[in-house]
Coordinates of N, CA, C and O in Angstrom, one line a residue:
X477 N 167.3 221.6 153.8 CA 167.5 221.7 152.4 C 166.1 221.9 151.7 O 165.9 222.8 150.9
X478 N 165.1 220.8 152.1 CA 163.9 221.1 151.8 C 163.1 222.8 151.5 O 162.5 223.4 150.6
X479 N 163.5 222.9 153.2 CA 162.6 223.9 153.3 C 163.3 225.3 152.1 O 162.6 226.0 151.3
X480 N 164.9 225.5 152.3 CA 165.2 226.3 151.3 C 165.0 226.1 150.1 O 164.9 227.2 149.5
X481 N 164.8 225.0 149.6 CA 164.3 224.9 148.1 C 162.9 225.2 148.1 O 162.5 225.5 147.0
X482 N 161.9 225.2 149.2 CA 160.9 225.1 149.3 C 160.5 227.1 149.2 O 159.7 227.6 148.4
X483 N 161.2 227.6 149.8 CA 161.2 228.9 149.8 C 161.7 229.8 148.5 O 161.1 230.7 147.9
X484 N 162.7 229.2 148.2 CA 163.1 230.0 147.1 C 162.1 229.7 145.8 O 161.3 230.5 145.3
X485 N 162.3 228.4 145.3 CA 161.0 228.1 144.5 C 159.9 227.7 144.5 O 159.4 227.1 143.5
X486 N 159.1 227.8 145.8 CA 157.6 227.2 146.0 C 157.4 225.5 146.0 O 158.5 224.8 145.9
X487 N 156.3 225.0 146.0 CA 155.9 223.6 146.1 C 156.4 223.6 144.3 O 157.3 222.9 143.9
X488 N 156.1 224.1 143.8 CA 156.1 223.8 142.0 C 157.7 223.3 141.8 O 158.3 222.2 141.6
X489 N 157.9 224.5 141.8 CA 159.4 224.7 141.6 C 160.5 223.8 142.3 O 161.6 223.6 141.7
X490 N 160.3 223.3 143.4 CA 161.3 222.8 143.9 C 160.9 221.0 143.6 O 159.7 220.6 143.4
X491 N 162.1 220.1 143.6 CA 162.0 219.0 143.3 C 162.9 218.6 144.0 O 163.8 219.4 144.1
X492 N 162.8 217.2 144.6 CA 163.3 216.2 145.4 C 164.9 215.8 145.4 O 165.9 215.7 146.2
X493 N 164.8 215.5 143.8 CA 166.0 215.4 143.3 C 166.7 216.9 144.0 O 167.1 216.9 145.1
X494 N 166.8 217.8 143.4 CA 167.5 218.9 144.1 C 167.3 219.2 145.5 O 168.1 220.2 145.6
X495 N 166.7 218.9 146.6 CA 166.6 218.8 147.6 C 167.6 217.7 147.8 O 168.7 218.2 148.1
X496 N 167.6 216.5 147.6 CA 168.6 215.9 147.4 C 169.6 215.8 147.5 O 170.3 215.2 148.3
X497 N 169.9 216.8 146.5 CA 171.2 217.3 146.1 C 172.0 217.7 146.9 O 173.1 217.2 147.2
X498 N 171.1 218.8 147.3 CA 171.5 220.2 148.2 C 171.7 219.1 149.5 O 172.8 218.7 149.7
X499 N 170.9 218.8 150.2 CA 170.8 217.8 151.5 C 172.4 216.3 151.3 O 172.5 215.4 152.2
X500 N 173.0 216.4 150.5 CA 173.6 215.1 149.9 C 173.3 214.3 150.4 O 174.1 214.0 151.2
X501 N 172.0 213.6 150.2 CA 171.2 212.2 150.4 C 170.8 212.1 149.2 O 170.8 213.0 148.4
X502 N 170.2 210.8 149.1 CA 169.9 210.0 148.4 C 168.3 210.5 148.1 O 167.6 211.1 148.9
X503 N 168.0 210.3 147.1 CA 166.4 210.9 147.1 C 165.5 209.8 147.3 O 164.4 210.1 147.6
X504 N 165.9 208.5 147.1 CA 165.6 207.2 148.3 C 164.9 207.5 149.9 O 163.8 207.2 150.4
X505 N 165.9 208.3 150.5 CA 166.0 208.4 151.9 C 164.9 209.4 151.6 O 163.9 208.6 151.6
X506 N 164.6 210.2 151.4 CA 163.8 211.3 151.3 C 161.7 210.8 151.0 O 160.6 211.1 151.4
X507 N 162.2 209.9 150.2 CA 160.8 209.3 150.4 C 160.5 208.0 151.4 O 159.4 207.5 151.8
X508 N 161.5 207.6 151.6 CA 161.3 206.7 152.5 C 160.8 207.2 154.1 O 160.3 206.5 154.9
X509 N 161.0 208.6 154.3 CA 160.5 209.1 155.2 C 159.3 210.3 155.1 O 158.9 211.0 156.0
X510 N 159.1 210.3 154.0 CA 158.3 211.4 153.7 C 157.1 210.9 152.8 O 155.9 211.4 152.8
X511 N 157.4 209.8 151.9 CA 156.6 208.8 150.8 C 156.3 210.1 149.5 O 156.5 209.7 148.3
X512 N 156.1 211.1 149.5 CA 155.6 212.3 148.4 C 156.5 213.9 148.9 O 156.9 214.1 150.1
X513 N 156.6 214.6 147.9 CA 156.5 215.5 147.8 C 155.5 216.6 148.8 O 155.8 217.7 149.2
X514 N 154.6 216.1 149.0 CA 152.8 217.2 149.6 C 153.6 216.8 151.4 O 153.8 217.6 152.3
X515 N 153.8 215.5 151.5 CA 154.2 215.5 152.7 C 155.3 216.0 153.4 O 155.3 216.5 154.5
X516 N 156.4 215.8 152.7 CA 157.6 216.9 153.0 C 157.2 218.2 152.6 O 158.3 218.9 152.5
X517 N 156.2 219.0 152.3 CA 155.8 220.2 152.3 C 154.9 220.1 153.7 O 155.6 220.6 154.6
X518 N 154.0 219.8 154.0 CA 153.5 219.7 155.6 C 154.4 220.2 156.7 O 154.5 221.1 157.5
X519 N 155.4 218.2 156.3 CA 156.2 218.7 157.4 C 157.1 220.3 158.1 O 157.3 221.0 159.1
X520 N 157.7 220.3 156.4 CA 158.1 221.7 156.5 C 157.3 223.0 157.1 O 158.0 224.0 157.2
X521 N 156.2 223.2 157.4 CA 155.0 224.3 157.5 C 155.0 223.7 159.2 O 155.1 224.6 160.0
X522 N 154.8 222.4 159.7 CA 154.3 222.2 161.1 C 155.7 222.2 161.6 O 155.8 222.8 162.7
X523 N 156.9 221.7 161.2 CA 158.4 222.2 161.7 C 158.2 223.4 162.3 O 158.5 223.6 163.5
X524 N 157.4 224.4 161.0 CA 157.9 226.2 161.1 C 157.0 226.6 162.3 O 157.4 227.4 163.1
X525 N 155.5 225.9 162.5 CA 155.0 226.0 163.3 C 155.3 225.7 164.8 O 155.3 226.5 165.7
X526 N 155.5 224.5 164.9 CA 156.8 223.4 166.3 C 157.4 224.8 166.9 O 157.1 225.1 168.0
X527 N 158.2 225.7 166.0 CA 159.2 226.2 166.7 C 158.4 228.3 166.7 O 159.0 229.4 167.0
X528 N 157.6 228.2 166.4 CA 156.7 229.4 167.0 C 156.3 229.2 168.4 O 155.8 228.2 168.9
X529 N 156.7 230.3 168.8 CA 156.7 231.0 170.5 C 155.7 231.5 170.5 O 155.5 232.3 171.4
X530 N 154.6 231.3 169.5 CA 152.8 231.4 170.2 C 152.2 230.2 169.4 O 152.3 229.7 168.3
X531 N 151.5 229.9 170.8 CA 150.4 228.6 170.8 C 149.4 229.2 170.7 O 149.3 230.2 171.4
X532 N 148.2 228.8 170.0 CA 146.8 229.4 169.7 C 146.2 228.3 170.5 O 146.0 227.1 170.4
X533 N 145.9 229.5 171.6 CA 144.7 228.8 172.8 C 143.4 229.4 172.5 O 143.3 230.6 172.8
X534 N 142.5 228.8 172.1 CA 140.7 229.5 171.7 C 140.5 229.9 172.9 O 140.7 229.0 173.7
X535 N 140.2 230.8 173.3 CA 138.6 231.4 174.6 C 137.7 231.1 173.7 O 137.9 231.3 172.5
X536 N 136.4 230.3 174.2 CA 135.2 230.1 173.5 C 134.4 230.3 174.8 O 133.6 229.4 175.2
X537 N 134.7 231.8 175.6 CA 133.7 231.9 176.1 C 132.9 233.4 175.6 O 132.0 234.0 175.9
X538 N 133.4 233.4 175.0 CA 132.4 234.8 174.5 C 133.4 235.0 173.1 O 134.6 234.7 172.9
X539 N 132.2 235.7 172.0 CA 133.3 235.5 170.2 C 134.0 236.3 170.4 O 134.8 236.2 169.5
X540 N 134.3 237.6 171.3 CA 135.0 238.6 171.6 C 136.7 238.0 171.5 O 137.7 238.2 170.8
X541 N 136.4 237.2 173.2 CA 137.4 237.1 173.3 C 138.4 235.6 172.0 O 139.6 235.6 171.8
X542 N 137.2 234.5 171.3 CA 137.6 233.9 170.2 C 138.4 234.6 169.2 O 139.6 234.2 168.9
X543 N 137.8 235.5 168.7 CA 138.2 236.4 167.9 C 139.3 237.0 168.1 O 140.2 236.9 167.2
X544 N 139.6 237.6 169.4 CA 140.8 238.0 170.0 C 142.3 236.9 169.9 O 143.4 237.1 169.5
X545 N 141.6 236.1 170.4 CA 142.9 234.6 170.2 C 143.2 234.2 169.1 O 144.4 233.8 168.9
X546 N 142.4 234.3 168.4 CA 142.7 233.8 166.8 C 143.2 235.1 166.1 O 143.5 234.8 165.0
X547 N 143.4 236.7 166.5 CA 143.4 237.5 165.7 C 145.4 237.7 166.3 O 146.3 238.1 165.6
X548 N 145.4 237.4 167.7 CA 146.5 237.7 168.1 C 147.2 236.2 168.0 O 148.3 236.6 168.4
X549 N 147.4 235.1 167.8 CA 147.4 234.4 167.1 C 148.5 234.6 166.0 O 149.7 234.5 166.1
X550 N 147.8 234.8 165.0 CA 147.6 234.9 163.5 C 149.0 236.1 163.3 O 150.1 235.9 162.8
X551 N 148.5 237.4 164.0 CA 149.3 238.5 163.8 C 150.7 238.0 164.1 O 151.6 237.9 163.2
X552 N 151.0 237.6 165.7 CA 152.2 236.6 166.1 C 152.9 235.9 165.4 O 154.1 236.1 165.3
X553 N 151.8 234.6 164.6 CA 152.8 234.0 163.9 C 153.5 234.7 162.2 O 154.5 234.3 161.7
X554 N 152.8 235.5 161.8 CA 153.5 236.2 160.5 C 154.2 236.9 161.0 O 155.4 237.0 160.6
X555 N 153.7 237.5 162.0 CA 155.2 239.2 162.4 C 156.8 238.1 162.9 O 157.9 238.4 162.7
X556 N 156.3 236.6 163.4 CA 157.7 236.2 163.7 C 158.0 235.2 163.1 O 158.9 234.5 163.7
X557 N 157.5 234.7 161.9 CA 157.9 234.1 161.2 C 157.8 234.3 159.5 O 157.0 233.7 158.9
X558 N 158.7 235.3 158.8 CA 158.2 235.9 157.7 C 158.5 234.5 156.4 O 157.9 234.6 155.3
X559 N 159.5 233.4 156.8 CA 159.6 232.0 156.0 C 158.0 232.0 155.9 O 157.4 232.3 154.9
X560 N 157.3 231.7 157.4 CA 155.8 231.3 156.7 C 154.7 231.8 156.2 O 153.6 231.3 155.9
X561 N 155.2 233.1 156.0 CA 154.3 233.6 155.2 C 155.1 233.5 153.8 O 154.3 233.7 152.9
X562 N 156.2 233.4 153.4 CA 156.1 233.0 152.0 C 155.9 231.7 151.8 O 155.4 231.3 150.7
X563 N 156.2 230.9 152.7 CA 155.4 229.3 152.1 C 154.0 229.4 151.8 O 153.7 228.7 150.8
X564 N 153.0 230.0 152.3 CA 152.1 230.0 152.4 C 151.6 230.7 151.0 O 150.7 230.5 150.3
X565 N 153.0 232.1 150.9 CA 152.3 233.1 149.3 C 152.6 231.4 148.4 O 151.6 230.7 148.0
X566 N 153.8 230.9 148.3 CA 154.1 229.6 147.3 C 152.6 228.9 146.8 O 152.1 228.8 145.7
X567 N 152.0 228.5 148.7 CA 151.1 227.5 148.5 C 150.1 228.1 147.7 O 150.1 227.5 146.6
X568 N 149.3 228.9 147.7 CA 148.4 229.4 147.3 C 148.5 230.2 145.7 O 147.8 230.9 145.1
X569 N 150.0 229.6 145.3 CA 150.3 229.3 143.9 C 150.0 228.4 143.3 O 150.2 228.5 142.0
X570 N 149.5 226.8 143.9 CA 149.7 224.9 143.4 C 147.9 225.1 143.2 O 146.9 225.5 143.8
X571 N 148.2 224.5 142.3 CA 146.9 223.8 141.8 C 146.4 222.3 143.5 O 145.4 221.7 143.6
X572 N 147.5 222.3 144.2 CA 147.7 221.2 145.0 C 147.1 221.9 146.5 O 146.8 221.1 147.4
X573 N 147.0 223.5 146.6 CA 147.0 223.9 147.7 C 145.9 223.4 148.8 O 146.2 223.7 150.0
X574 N 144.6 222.7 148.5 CA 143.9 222.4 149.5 C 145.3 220.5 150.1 O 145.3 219.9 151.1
X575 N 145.9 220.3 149.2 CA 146.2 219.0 149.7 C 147.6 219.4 150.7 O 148.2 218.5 151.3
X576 N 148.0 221.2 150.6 CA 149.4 220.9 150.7 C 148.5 221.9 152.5 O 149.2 222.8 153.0
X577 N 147.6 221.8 152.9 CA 147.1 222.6 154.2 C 147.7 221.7 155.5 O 148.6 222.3 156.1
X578 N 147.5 220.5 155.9 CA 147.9 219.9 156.6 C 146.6 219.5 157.4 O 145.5 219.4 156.9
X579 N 147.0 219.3 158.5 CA 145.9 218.8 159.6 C 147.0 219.5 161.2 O 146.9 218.8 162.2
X580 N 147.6 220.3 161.2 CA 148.0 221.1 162.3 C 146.5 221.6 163.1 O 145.6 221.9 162.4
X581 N 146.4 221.5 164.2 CA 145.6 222.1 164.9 C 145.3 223.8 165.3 O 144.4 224.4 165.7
X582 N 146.7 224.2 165.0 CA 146.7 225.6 164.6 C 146.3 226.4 163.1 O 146.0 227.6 162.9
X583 N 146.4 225.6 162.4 CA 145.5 225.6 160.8 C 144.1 226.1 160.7 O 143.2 225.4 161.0
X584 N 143.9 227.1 160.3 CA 142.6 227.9 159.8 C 141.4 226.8 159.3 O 140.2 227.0 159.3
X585 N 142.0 225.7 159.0 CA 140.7 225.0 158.7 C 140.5 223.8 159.8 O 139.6 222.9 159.8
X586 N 141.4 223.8 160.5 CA 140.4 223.3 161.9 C 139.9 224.5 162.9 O 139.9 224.4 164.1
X587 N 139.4 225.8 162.2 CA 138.6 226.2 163.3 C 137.3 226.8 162.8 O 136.8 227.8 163.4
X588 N 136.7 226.2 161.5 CA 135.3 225.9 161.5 C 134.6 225.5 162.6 O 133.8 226.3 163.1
X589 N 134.9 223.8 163.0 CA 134.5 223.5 164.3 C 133.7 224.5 165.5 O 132.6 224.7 166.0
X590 N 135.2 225.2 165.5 CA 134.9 226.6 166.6 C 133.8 227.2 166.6 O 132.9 227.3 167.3
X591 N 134.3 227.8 165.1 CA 133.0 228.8 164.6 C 131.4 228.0 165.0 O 130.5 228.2 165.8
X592 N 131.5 227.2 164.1 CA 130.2 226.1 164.4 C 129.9 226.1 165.9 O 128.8 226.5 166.3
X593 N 130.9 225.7 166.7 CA 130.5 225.8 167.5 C 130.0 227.1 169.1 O 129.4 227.2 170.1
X594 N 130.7 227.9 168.3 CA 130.0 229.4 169.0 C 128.4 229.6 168.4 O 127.4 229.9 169.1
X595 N 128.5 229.1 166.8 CA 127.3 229.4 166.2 C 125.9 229.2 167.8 O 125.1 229.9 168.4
X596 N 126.6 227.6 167.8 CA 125.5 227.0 168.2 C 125.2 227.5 169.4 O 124.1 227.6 169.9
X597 N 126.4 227.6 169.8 CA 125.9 228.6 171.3 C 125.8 229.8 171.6 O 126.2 230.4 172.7
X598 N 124.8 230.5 170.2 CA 124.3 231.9 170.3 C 125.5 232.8 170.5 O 125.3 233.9 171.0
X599 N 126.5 232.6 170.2 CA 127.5 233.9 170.5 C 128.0 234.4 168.6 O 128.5 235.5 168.2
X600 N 127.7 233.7 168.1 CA 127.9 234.4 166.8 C 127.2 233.8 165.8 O 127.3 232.6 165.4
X601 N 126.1 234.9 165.3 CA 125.5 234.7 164.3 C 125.4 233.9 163.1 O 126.2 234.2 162.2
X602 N 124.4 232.9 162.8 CA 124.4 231.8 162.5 C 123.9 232.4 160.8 O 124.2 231.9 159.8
X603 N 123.3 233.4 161.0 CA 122.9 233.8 159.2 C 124.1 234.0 158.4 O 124.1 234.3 157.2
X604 N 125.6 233.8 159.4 CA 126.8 233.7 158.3 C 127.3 233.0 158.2 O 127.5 232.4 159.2
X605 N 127.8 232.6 157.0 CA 128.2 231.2 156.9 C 129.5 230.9 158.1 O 130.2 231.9 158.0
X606 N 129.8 230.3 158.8 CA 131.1 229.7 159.3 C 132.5 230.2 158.4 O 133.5 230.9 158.8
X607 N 132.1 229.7 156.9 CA 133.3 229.6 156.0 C 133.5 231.0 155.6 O 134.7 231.4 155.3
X608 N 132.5 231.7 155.4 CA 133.2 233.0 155.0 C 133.4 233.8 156.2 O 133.8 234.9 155.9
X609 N 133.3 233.5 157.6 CA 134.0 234.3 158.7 C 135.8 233.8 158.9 O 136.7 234.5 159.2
X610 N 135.7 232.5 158.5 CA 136.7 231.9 158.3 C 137.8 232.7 157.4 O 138.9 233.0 157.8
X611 N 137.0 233.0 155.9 CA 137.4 233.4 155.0 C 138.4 234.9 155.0 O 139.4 235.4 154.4
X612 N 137.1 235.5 156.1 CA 137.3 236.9 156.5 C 138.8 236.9 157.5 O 139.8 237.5 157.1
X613 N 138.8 236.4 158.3 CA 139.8 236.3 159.4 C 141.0 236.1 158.9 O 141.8 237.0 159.1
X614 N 141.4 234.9 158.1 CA 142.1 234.4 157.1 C 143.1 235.3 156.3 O 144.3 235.4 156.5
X615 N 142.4 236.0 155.5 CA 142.5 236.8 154.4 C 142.6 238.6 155.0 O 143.0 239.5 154.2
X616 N 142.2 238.9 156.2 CA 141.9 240.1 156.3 C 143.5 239.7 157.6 O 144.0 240.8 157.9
X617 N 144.1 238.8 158.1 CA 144.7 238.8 158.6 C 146.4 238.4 158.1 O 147.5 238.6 158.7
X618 N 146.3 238.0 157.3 CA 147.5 237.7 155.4 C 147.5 239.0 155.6 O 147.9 239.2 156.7
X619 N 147.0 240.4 154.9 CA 147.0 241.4 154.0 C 148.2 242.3 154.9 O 148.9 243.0 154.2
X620 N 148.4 242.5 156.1 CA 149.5 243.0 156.3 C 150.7 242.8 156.0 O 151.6 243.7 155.9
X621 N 150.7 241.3 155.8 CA 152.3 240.6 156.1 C 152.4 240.2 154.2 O 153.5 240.5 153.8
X622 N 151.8 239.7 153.4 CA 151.9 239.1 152.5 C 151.7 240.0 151.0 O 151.4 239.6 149.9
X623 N 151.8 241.5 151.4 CA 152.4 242.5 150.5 C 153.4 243.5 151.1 O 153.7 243.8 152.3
X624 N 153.9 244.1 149.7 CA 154.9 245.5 150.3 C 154.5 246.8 149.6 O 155.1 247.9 149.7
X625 N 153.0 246.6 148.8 CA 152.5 248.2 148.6 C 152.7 248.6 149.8 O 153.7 249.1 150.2
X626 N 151.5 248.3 150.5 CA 151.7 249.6 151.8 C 152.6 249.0 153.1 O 152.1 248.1 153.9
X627 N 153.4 249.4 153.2 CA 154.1 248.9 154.6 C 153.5 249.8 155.5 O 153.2 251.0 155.4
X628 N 153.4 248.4 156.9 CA 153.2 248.8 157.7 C 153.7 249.4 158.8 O 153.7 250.2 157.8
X629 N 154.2 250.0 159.7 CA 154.7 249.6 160.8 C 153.7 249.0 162.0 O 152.5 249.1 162.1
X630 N 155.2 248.3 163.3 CA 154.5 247.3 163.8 C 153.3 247.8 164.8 O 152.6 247.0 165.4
X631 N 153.0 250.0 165.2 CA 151.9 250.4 165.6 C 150.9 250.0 164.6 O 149.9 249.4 165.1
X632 N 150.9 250.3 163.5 CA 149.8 250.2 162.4 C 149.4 249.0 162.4 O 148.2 248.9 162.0
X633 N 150.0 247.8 162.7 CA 150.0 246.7 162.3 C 149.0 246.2 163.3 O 148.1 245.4 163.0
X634 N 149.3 247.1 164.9 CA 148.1 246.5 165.6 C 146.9 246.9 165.9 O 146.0 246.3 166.4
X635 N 147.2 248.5 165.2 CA 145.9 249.0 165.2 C 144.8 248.7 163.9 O 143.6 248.9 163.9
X636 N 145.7 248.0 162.7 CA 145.1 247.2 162.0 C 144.1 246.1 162.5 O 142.9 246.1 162.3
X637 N 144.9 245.3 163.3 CA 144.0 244.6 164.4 C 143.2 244.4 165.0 O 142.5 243.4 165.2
X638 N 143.3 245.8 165.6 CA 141.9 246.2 166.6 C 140.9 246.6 165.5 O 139.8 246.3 166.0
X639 N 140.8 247.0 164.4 CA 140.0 247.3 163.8 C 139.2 246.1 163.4 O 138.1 245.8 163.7
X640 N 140.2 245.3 162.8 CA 139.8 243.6 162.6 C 138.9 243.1 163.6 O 137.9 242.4 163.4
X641 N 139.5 243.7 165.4 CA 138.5 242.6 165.7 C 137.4 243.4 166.2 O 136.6 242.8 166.9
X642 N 137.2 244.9 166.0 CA 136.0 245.5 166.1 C 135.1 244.9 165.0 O 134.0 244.4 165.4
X643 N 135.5 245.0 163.5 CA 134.3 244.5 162.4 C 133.9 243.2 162.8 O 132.7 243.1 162.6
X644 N 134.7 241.9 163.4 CA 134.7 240.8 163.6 C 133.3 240.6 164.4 O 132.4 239.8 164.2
X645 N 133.7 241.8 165.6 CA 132.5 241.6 166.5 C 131.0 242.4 166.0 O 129.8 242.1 166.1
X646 N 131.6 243.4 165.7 CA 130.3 243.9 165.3 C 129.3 243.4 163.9 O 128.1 243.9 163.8
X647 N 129.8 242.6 163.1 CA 129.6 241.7 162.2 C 129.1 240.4 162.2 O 128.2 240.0 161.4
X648 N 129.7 239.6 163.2 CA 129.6 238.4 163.6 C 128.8 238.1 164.9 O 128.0 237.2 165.1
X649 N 129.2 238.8 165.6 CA 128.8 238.8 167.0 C 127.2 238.4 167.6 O 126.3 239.3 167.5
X650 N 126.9 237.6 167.9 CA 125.4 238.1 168.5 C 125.3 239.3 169.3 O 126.3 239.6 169.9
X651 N 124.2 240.1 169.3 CA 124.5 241.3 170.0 C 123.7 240.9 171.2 O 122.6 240.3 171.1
X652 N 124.4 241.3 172.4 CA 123.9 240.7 174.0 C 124.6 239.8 174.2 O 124.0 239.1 175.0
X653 N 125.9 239.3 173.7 CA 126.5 238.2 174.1 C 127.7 238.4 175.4 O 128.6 239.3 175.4
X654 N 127.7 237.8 176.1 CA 128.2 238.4 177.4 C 129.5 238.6 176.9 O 129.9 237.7 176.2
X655 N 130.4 239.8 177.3 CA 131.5 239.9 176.4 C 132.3 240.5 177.5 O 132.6 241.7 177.4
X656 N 132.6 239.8 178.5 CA 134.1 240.3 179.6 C 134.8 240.7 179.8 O 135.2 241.3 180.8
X657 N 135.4 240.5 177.9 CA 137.0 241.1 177.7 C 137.4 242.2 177.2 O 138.6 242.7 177.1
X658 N 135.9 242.9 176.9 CA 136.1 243.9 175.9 C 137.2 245.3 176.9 O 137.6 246.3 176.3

């Protein structure tokens, strides 16, 4: 019930009481296992995640292949789950949206870390910030799934991709970094 209230009218729009409703429970029971609102939005997002048939495993042996995991990844989870990409258009409607991110391990903002951590080991260029490669990947990997000006189809969609992770590398990349996978 959540999550449909959650879809049709965003974190804003939807309220407990009507979740509630819809669920016929008590709106008692609903915080008693959830305590807020931001947390039954989580759960709902790591649910949608739980039941995705791709797990994001990093290669951090060369940014090639990083890039690659995080770019196939990403594409995966919007092409097969189009709920989370509108939870996510909702989220990035709340004044609330850094609180409504979560702490999933598959989450865009646990893989600073990453980044940082390639930084440090010479495989990607350290004169850029972490946060705006972050930013890049993020945002350059939303733009197929989270409009309908230009539709894609699912060739375009990957050759979108490959393009992504050419700029990625040629951008970010240390140049001479041993790169296996290419």
């Amino acid at each position: 019930a959540a999550k449909e209230q959650f879809l049709a009218k965003g974190f804003e729009g939807a309220s407990i009481s009507h979740i509630a409703k819809s669920a016929d429970v008590n709106t008692n029971l609903i915080f008693h296992h959830f305590a807020n609102k931001e947390n039954l939005w989580i759960n709902i997002k790591e649910e949608t995640l739980r039941s995705q048939n791709t797990a994001l495993k990093s290669d951090l042996s060369s940014a090639r292949a990083y890039f690659n995991d995080i770019l196939n990844y990403r594409f995966d989870l919007h092409d097969q789950n189009p709920n989370w990409v509108r939870l996510i258009q909702w989220q990035q409607l709340t004044e609330k949206e850094s609180e409504l991110i979560g702490s999933d391990p598959s989450s865009p903002s646990q893989w600073l870390n990453e980044i940082k951590h390639l930084q440090e080991a010479g495989k990607i260029k350290r004169n850029v910030m972490a946060e705006h490669i972050l930013l890049f990947i993020v945002f350059s990997t939303h733009a197929p799934f989270m409009q309908q000006v230009i539709p894609l189809t699912q060739e375009q969609k990957q050759n979108y991709k490959m393009m992504l992770l050419e700029v990625c590398c040629s951008q970010f990349m240390v140049p001479g970094d041993v790169d296996d996978k290419k």
